[in-house]
Structures are given as C-alpha cells and as structure tokens.
GROMACS .gro file of C-alpha atoms in nm:
model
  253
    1UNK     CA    1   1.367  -5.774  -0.567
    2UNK     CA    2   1.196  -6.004  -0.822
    3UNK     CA    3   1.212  -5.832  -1.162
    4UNK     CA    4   0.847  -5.620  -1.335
    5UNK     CA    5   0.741  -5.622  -1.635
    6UNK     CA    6   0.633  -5.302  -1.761
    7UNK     CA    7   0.619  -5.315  -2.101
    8UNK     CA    8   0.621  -5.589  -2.345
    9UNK     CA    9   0.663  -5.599  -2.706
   10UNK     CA   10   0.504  -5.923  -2.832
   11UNK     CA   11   0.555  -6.048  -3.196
   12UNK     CA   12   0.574  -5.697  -3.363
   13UNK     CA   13   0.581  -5.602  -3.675
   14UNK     CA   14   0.644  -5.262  -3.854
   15UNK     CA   15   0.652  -5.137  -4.193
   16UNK     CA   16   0.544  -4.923  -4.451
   17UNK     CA   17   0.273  -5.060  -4.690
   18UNK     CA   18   0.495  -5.317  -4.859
   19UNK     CA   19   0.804  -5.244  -4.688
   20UNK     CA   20   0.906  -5.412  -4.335
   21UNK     CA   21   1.116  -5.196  -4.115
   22UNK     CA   22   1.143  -5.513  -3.831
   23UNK     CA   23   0.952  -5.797  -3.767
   24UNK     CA   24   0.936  -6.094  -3.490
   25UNK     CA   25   1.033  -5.812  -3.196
   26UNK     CA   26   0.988  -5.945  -2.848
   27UNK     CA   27   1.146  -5.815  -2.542
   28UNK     CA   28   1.062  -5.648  -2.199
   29UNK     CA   29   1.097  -5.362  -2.046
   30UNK     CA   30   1.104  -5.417  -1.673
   31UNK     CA   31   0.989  -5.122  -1.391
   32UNK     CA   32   1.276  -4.918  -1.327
   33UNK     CA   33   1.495  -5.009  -1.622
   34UNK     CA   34   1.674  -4.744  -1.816
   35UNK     CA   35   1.605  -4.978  -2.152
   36UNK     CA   36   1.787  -4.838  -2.473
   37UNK     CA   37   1.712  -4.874  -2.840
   38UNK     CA   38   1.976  -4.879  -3.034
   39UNK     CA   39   2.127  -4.975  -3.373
   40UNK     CA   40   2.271  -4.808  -3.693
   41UNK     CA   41   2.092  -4.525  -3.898
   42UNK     CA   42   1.777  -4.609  -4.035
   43UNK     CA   43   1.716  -4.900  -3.837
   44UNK     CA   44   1.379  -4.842  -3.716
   45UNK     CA   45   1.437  -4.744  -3.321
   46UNK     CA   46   1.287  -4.432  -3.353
   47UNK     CA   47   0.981  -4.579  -3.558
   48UNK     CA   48   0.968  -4.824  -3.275
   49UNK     CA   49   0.944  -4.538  -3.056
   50UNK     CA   50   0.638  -4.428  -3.176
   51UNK     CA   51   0.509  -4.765  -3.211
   52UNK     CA   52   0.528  -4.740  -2.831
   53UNK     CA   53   0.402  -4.377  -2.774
   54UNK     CA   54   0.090  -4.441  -2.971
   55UNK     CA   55   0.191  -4.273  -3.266
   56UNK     CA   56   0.228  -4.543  -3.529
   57UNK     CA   57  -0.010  -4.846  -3.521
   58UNK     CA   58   0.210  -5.164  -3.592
   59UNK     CA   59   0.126  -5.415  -3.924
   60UNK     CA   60   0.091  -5.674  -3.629
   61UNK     CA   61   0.208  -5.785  -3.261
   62UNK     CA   62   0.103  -5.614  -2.961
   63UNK     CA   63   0.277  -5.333  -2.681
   64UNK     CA   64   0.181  -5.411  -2.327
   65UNK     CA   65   0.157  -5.191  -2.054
   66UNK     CA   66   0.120  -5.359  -1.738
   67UNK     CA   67  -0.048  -5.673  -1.929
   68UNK     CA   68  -0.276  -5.399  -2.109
   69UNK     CA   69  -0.214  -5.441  -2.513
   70UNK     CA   70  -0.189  -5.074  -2.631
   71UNK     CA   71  -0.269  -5.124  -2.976
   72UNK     CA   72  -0.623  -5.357  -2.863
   73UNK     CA   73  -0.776  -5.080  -2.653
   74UNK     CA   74  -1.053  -4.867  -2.672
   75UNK     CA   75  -0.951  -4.509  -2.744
   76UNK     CA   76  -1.056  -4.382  -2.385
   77UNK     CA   77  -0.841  -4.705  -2.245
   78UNK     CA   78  -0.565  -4.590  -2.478
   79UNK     CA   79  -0.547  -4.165  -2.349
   80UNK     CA   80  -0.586  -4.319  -2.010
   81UNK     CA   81  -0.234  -4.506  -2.050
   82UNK     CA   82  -0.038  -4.218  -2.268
   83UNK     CA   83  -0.145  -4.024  -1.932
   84UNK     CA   84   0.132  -4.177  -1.789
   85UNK     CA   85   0.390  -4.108  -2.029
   86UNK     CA   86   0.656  -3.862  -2.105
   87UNK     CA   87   0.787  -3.757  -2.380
   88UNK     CA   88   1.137  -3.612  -2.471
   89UNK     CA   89   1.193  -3.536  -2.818
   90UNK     CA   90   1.516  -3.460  -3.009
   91UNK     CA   91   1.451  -3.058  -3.027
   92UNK     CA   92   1.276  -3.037  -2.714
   93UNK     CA   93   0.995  -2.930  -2.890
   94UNK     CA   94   0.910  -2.625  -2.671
   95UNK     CA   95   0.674  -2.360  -2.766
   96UNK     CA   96   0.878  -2.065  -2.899
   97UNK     CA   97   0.633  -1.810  -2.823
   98UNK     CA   98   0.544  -1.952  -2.450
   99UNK     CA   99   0.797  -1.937  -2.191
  100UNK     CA  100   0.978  -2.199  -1.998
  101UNK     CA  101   0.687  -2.177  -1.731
  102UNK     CA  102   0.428  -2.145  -1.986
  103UNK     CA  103   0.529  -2.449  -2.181
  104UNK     CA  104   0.550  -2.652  -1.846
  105UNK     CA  105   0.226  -2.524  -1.725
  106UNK     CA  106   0.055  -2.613  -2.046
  107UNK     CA  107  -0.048  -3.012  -1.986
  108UNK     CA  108  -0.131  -2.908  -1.667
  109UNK     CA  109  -0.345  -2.647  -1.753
  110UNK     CA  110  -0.492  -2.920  -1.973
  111UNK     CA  111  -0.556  -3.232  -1.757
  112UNK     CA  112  -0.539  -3.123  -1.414
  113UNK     CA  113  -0.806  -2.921  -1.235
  114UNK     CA  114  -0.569  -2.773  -1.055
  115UNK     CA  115  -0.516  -2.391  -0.978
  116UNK     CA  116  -0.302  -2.142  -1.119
  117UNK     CA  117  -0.089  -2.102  -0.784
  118UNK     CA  118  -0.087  -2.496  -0.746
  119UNK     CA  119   0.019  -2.536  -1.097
  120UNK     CA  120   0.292  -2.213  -1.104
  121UNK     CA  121   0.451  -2.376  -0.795
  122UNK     CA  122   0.437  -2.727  -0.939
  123UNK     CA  123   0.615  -2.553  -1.286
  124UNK     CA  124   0.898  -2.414  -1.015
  125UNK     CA  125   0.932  -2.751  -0.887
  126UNK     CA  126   0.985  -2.895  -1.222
  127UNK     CA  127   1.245  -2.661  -1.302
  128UNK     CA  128   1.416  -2.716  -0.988
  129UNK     CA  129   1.454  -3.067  -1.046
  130UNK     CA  130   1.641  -3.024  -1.357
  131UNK     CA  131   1.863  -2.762  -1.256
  132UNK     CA  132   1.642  -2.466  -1.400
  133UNK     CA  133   1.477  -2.307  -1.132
  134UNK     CA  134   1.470  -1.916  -1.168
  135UNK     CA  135   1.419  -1.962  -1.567
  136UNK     CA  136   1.046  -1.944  -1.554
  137UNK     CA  137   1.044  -1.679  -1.720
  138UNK     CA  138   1.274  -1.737  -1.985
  139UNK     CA  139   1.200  -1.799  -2.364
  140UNK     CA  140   1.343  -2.113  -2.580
  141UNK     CA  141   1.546  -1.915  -2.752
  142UNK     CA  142   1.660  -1.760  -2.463
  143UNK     CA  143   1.894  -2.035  -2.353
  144UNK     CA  144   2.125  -2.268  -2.467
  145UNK     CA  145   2.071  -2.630  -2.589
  146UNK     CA  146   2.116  -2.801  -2.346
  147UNK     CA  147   1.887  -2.592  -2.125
  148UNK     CA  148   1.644  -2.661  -2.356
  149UNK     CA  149   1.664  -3.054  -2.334
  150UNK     CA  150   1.659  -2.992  -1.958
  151UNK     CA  151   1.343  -2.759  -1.989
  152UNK     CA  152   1.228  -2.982  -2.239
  153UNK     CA  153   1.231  -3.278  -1.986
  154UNK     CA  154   1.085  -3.059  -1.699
  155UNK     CA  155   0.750  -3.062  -1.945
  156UNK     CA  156   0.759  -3.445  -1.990
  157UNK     CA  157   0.779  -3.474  -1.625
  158UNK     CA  158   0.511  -3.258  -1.588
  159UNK     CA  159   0.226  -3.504  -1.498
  160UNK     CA  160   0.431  -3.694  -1.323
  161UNK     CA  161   0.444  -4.048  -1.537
  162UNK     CA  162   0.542  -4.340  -1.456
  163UNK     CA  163   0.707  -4.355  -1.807
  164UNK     CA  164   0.978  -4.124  -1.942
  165UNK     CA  165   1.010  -4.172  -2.340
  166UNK     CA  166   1.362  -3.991  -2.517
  167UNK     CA  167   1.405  -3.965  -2.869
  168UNK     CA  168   1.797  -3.867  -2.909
  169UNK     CA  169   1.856  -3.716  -2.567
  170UNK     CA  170   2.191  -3.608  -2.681
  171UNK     CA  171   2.171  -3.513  -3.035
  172UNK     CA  172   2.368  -3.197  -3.084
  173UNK     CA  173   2.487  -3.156  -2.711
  174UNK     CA  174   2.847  -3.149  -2.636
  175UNK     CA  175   3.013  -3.408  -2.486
  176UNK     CA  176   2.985  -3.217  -2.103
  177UNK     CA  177   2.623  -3.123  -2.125
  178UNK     CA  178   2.547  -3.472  -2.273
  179UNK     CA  179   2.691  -3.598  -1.943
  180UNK     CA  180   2.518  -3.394  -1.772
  181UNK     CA  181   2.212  -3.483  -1.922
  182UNK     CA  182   2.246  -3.877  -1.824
  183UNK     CA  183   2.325  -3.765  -1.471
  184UNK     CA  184   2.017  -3.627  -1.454
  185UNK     CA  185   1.831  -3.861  -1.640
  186UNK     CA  186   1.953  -4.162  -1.368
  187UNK     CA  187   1.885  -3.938  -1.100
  188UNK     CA  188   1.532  -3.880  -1.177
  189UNK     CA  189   1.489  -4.262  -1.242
  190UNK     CA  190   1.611  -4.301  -0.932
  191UNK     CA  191   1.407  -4.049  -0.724
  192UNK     CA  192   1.040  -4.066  -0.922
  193UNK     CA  193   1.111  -4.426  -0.964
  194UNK     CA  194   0.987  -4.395  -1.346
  195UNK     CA  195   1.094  -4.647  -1.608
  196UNK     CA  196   1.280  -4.508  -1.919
  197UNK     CA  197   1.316  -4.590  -2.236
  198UNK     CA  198   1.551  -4.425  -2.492
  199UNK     CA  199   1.662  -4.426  -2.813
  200UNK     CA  200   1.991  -4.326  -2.892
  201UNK     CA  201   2.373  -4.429  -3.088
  202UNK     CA  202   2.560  -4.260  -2.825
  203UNK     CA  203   2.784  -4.492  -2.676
  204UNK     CA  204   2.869  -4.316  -2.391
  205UNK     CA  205   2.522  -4.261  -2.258
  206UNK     CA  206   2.408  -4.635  -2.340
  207UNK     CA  207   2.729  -4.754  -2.125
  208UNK     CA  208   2.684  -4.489  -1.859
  209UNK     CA  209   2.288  -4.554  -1.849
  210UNK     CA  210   2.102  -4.822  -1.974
  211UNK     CA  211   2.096  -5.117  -1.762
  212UNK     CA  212   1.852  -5.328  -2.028
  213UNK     CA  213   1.855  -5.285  -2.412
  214UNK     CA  214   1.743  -5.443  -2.755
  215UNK     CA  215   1.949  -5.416  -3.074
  216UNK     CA  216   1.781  -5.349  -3.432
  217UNK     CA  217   1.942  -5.465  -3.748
  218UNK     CA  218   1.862  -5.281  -4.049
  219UNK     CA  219   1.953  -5.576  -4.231
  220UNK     CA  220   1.883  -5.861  -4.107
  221UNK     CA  221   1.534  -5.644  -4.010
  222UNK     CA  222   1.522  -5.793  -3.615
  223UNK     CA  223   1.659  -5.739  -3.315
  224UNK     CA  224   2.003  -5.914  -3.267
  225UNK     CA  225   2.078  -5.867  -2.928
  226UNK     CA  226   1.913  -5.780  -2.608
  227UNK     CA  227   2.008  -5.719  -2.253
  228UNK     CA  228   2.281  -5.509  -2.030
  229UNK     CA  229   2.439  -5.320  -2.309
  230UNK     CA  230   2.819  -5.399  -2.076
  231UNK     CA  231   2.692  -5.775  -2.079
  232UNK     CA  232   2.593  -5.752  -2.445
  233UNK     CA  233   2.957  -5.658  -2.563
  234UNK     CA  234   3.126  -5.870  -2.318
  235UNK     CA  235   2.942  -6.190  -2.468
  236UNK     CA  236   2.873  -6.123  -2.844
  237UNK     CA  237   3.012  -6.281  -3.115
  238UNK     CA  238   2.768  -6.101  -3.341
  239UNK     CA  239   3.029  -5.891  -3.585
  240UNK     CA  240   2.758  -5.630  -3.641
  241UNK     CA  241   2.703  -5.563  -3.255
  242UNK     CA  242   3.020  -5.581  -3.175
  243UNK     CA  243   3.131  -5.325  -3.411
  244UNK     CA  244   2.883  -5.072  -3.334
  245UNK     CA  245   2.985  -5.112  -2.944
  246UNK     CA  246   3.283  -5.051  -2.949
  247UNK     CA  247   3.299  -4.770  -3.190
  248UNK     CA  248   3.592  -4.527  -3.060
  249UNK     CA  249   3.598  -4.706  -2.771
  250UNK     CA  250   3.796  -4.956  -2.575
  251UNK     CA  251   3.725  -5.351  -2.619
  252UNK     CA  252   3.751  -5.373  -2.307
  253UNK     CA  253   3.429  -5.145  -2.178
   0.00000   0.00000   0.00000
C-alpha cells in the first residue's frame, strides 16, 4: 500500500524570543509509522513535541494534520484535532489522589456522553490492553514504574486517537520493562492502527521500533537526517549521526 501522510512539518521554526532552537524542519509522518525524534540533550525534540501537541506555537512554518495546518486554525478547528491525540508523558502524569480507573475514566467523563457503566467497562478494557486489568482500583503510588507508564498509556488511549504522542517512554525503566514497553507500544500500533510519534535517545527502542525518524542537531540547529533509523546508520556519513547510533552498540545494527 501507497504510503499517507499524516502529519507534515512544513518550514518550521522554533525558538525562544531571540534564540532559535531549529529552523528549516520539513518531514512527514506517514499513517501507521512509529516516527522517532531523536538527537542529543537539549536539542529541541521535546520542544518539537509540543510544537506538535499544541502546546508551543512555532516563530514560523506550519504542522499538518491530514492537510489541516494546526497552527492556522480556528480554536474550535484546533480542540477538534487534539481530540484525536494521545498523550504519554515522561512521569505518566497520573492523578495521585484518583485511582488507576479514576484517572482513565476522567477524559471520558469529560468528552463523552457516555454512562458510568459504559465508561467503567471501557476503563477495564483499557487496562486490559496494557496488561493491567484487575488494577482499577489501584493508586499511582501503588505500583511500580513501569505500571505506571502502562497505566499512563491506558489514559492516552482513552478516547481512542488516531495519534499516540510519547515524551521519553523509557526514562527511568529498566532495561526489561523498557522492552516491554515497546512490545506493547508496536502491538497497539498494530491493532488500533494509530500512528506514533516519540521522542526518545534510547537506542534500543528507536532500533526495535521506529520504522521512520528525523534527527535534530543542536548545533548545526536542523535536522540532519531522516528516515528508517536501521537505513539511517547503514548509509550516513554524517560523524554526528553516526556517533550517536551506534552508542554502545554494534556498527553493524
């Protein structure tokens, strides 16, 4: 099947008053990819990110969703498109005082005018698919990391989007419950048929996961690479890329 475009980041710019974070950005983000961020520290991927998300307005350029530019929207047009995103953030960011099923239930509760047995079986569901179900009525701090990511990504899936955003997936898992965490994160790719976009410096997950990426330079300011991250490293002659994939790891990946 012919390649999508799902999202498409035209000409952008990003910066703070007088400082520029990137400029000239332009790639795509296909339906279906799992499309990575990546790049050294203070790069700009997870300002990017919230470029995207509708956090951060961008100095210039435009983010298309579905030939849609984000950013030249009217506000109503705008909620109607973060509808159909989810969010993962590096903490989780669960609701300490709510449990697991309260804190799933809550955008429902929100924008659906569904009932509360619709929506409590819908929150079981949720949990189920991430390997949680029985926990609904377990706190945050009830449970261990990793079980929060997972509980954490049960919310962002709540509304079912077509558009799963991570910020750091992996930050402070170990190595087997970061694994399991991209196992999960291809399988629900692969059975909500959701695009995903990530930002992240683990190696293992972008080689394990992303199919599509872009590469910021905090130098140079630009992206320096795009594409299959395994292509990317098997065809660069770009010292700075090729150095950052292949960190700890084989040349041969």
């Amino acid at each position: 099947m012919a390649a999508e475009p799902h999202i498409v980041i035209e000409d952008l710019l990003m910066a703070y008053g007088d400082r520029v974070i990137q400029h000239d950005l332009n790639f795509t983000i296909n339906r279906g990819d799992i499309f990575v961020i990546m790049g050294g520290s203070g790069c700009g991927k997870s300002t990017l990110l919230r470029h995207m998300v509708g956090l951060q307005e961008p100095e210039r350029g435009r983010v298309l969703y579905n030939g849609v530019s984000f950013w030249h929207s009217e506000q109503i047009e705008r909620e109607q498109i973060m509808r159909r995103f989810g969010i993962l953030y590096q903490s989780g960011a669960l609701w300490s005082s709510m449990t697991l099923a309260g804190n799933i239930a809550l955008p429902l509760e929100q924008y659906t005018d569904l009932h509360t047995k619709e929506i409590q079986e819908l929150v079981s569901l949720k949990l189920a698919l991430v390997g949680l179900a029985g926990f609904e009525d377990y706190y945050p701090s009830e449970i261990s990391g990793g079980m929060r990511k997972r509980a954490g990504l049960a919310r962002a899936m709540a509304l079912d989007p077509e558009i799963l955003f991570f910020d750091e997936p992996s930050a402070g898992l170990d190595p087997i419950s970061a694994k399991l965490l991209d196992d999960l994160i291809l399988e629900l790719r692969d059975s909500l048929g959701a695009t995903v976009v990530i930002v992240t410096h683990e190696l293992a997950s972008i080689f394990a996961i992303g199919n599509n990426s872009v590469f910021l330079d905090a130098t140079e300011k630009t992206m320096i690479a795009q594409g299959d991250p395994k292509k990317i490293l098997a065809e660069t002659d770009n010292p700075v890329v090729r150095n950052f994939l292949t960190r700890g790891m084989a040349q041969g990946v």
